[in-house]
Amino acid sequence: MRVIAGLYKGRPLAAPKGSSTRPTTDRVKESLISSLISAYGPLEGARVLDAFAGSGALGIECLSRGAASAHFFERDRAALAALRSNVASLGLSADRARVFAADVMKNPPLAGGIEYDIVFLDPPYAFSVEEVCGLVTALAERGRLSSDAILSYEHDAAHDLGAFFAEAGMQADILASKRFSKTVIDLFRLA
């Protein structure tokens, strides 16, 4: 894994050992970030929440491309070690990259003044769509999402996020949907 573009272009990223995380490949990351920029615009000044960070590759890619800050949440020890190593090797200061050794589902960032512009949701597949969307709803209700925030949700292709939104009465617009084998990444914005 490496940083694709921007200030840290080409810099290698450590990946956690073991099977507890699914690192996003460079090809998938490039496609996702391209779709994100198409939907959001330039990333300069964006505030990012990488909710299930793993190695931090997605948040770091945004920082490399001009995002102002990224908050990384990770609970797995091996992933946390890789994430901390990546932040340190790039020399990212605490005001730009803040690592939380926490389970974002149990301890979501509901307090504080930051409104996130970009949220990456790449949870273990053990979490249901209902649980992940519950986190999104909690962030929105607590004012933690900017008015034009874009959320990226990577999930099993068996789940239809649009159908879930309709059934749950959740007001959201899917801006892009990319399928990679058995995985789908949906970019959406709350209406």
Coordinates of C-alpha atoms in Angstrom, one line a residue:
M1 CA 0.0 0.0 0.0
R2 CA 1.1 3.5 -0.7
V3 CA -0.2 7.1 -0.9
I4 CA -1.6 7.6 -4.4
A5 CA -1.3 11.4 -4.9
G6 CA -0.6 14.7 -3.3
L7 CA 2.0 15.8 -0.8
Y8 CA 2.9 12.3 0.3
K9 CA 2.6 10.7 -3.1
G10 CA 4.4 7.3 -3.4
R11 CA 5.1 7.0 0.3
P12 CA 4.6 3.4 1.6
L13 CA 2.0 2.6 4.2
A14 CA 2.2 -0.2 6.7
A15 CA -0.7 -2.6 6.8
P16 CA -1.8 -4.6 9.8
K17 CA -0.9 -8.2 9.9
G18 CA -3.6 -10.8 10.3
S19 CA -7.1 -11.1 8.9
S20 CA -9.0 -8.8 11.3
T21 CA -8.9 -5.9 8.8
R22 CA -9.3 -5.7 5.0
P23 CA -6.8 -3.1 3.7
T24 CA -8.2 -1.1 0.8
T25 CA -6.1 -1.8 -2.3
D26 CA -4.5 1.1 -4.2
R27 CA -6.8 0.5 -7.2
V28 CA -10.0 0.7 -5.0
K29 CA -8.6 3.7 -3.1
E30 CA -7.9 5.6 -6.3
S31 CA -11.4 4.9 -7.6
L32 CA -13.0 5.9 -4.4
I33 CA -11.0 9.1 -4.0
S34 CA -11.7 10.1 -7.6
S35 CA -15.4 9.6 -7.0
L36 CA -15.2 11.5 -3.8
I37 CA -13.5 14.5 -5.5
S38 CA -16.1 14.4 -8.2
A39 CA -18.9 14.6 -5.6
Y40 CA -17.3 16.9 -3.1
G41 CA -14.8 19.0 -5.0
P42 CA -11.2 19.7 -4.0
L43 CA -10.3 18.3 -0.6
E44 CA -8.4 21.4 0.6
G45 CA -9.5 22.3 4.1
A46 CA -11.8 19.3 4.6
R47 CA -12.2 17.7 8.0
V48 CA -12.2 13.9 7.8
L49 CA -13.5 11.1 10.0
D50 CA -12.0 7.7 9.3
A51 CA -14.4 5.8 11.5
F52 CA -13.0 2.3 11.1
A53 CA -9.5 3.4 10.2
G54 CA -7.4 0.2 9.9
S55 CA -4.1 1.5 8.6
G56 CA -5.5 5.0 8.0
A57 CA -4.9 4.8 4.3
L58 CA -8.2 6.6 3.3
G59 CA -7.8 9.5 5.8
I60 CA -4.1 9.8 5.0
E61 CA -4.9 10.0 1.3
C62 CA -7.2 12.9 2.0
L63 CA -4.5 14.6 4.2
S64 CA -2.0 14.2 1.3
R65 CA -4.5 15.9 -1.0
G66 CA -5.0 18.9 1.2
A67 CA -7.6 18.0 3.9
A68 CA -7.1 20.1 7.0
S69 CA -7.5 17.3 9.5
A70 CA -8.4 13.7 10.0
H71 CA -9.7 11.8 13.1
F72 CA -8.9 8.1 13.0
F73 CA -10.8 5.6 15.1
E74 CA -9.5 2.1 15.5
R75 CA -10.0 -0.6 18.1
D76 CA -7.8 -3.5 16.7
R77 CA -4.3 -3.5 18.3
A78 CA -2.5 -4.6 15.1
A79 CA -4.3 -2.1 13.0
L80 CA -3.7 0.6 15.6
A81 CA 0.0 -0.1 15.5
A82 CA 0.1 0.2 11.7
L83 CA -2.0 3.4 11.8
R84 CA 0.3 5.0 14.4
S85 CA 3.3 3.9 12.4
N86 CA 1.9 5.5 9.3
V87 CA 1.1 8.8 11.0
A88 CA 4.5 8.9 12.5
S89 CA 6.4 8.0 9.3
L90 CA 4.7 10.9 7.5
G91 CA 5.4 13.3 10.3
L92 CA 1.8 14.3 10.7
S93 CA 1.2 16.6 13.7
A94 CA -1.6 15.9 16.2
D95 CA -3.6 18.9 14.9
R96 CA -3.8 17.3 11.5
A97 CA -4.0 13.6 12.4
R98 CA -5.5 12.5 15.6
V99 CA -5.6 8.8 16.5
F100 CA -8.3 7.4 18.8
A101 CA -7.8 3.9 20.2
A102 CA -11.5 3.4 20.5
D103 CA -14.5 1.5 19.1
V104 CA -16.3 4.2 17.2
M105 CA -19.6 2.2 17.6
K106 CA -19.4 2.3 21.4
N107 CA -17.7 5.7 21.7
P108 CA -18.6 7.8 18.7
P109 CA -17.3 11.4 18.4
L110 CA -20.5 13.0 19.4
A111 CA -19.1 15.9 21.5
G112 CA -16.9 18.7 20.3
G113 CA -17.1 21.5 17.8
I114 CA -15.8 19.8 14.7
E115 CA -18.2 19.2 11.8
Y116 CA -16.9 16.5 9.5
D117 CA -17.0 17.1 5.8
I118 CA -16.0 13.6 4.8
V119 CA -16.7 10.4 6.7
F120 CA -15.3 7.0 5.8
L121 CA -17.3 4.0 7.0
D122 CA -15.4 0.8 6.3
P123 CA -16.6 -1.4 9.2
P124 CA -16.1 -5.1 9.7
Y125 CA -18.9 -6.9 7.9
A126 CA -20.1 -8.1 11.4
F127 CA -21.8 -4.7 11.7
S128 CA -25.2 -4.5 10.1
V129 CA -26.4 -1.7 7.9
E130 CA -28.8 -0.6 10.6
E131 CA -25.9 -0.2 13.1
V132 CA -23.7 1.8 10.7
C133 CA -26.6 4.0 9.7
G134 CA -27.4 4.4 13.4
L135 CA -23.9 5.9 13.8
V136 CA -24.5 8.2 10.9
T137 CA -27.8 9.4 12.4
A138 CA -26.2 10.0 15.8
L139 CA -23.4 12.1 14.1
A140 CA -26.0 14.1 12.2
E141 CA -28.3 14.7 15.2
R142 CA -25.3 15.9 17.3
G143 CA -24.3 18.4 14.6
R144 CA -21.1 16.5 13.8
L145 CA -21.7 16.5 10.0
S146 CA -21.3 19.6 7.9
S147 CA -24.3 20.6 5.7
D148 CA -22.6 19.2 2.6
A149 CA -20.8 16.2 4.2
I150 CA -20.2 13.2 2.1
L151 CA -20.1 9.7 3.6
S152 CA -18.4 6.7 2.0
Y153 CA -19.8 3.3 3.1
E154 CA -18.0 0.1 2.1
H155 CA -20.2 -2.9 2.6
D156 CA -21.0 -6.4 1.3
A157 CA -22.5 -6.3 -2.2
A158 CA -25.4 -8.3 -0.9
H159 CA -26.8 -5.2 0.8
D160 CA -28.8 -2.5 -1.1
L161 CA -28.2 0.7 0.7
G162 CA -30.8 2.6 -1.4
A163 CA -33.4 0.1 -0.4
F164 CA -32.4 0.3 3.2
F165 CA -32.7 4.1 3.2
A166 CA -36.2 3.8 1.6
E167 CA -37.4 1.2 4.2
A168 CA -35.9 3.1 7.1
G169 CA -37.3 6.4 6.0
M170 CA -33.8 7.8 6.0
Q171 CA -33.4 10.9 3.8
A172 CA -30.2 10.4 1.9
D173 CA -29.0 10.7 -1.7
I174 CA -26.6 8.1 -3.1
L175 CA -24.1 10.1 -5.2
A176 CA -22.0 7.2 -6.6
S177 CA -21.9 3.5 -6.2
K178 CA -18.9 1.4 -7.1
R179 CA -18.7 -2.4 -7.1
F180 CA -15.5 -4.3 -6.6
S181 CA -16.2 -8.1 -6.7
K182 CA -18.2 -8.8 -3.5
T183 CA -17.8 -5.3 -2.1
V184 CA -19.7 -2.1 -2.8
I185 CA -18.7 1.5 -1.9
D186 CA -21.6 3.9 -1.8
L187 CA -21.0 7.7 -1.5
F188 CA -24.0 9.4 -0.1
R189 CA -25.1 12.7 1.4
L190 CA -27.9 13.1 4.0
A191 CA -30.8 15.2 2.5

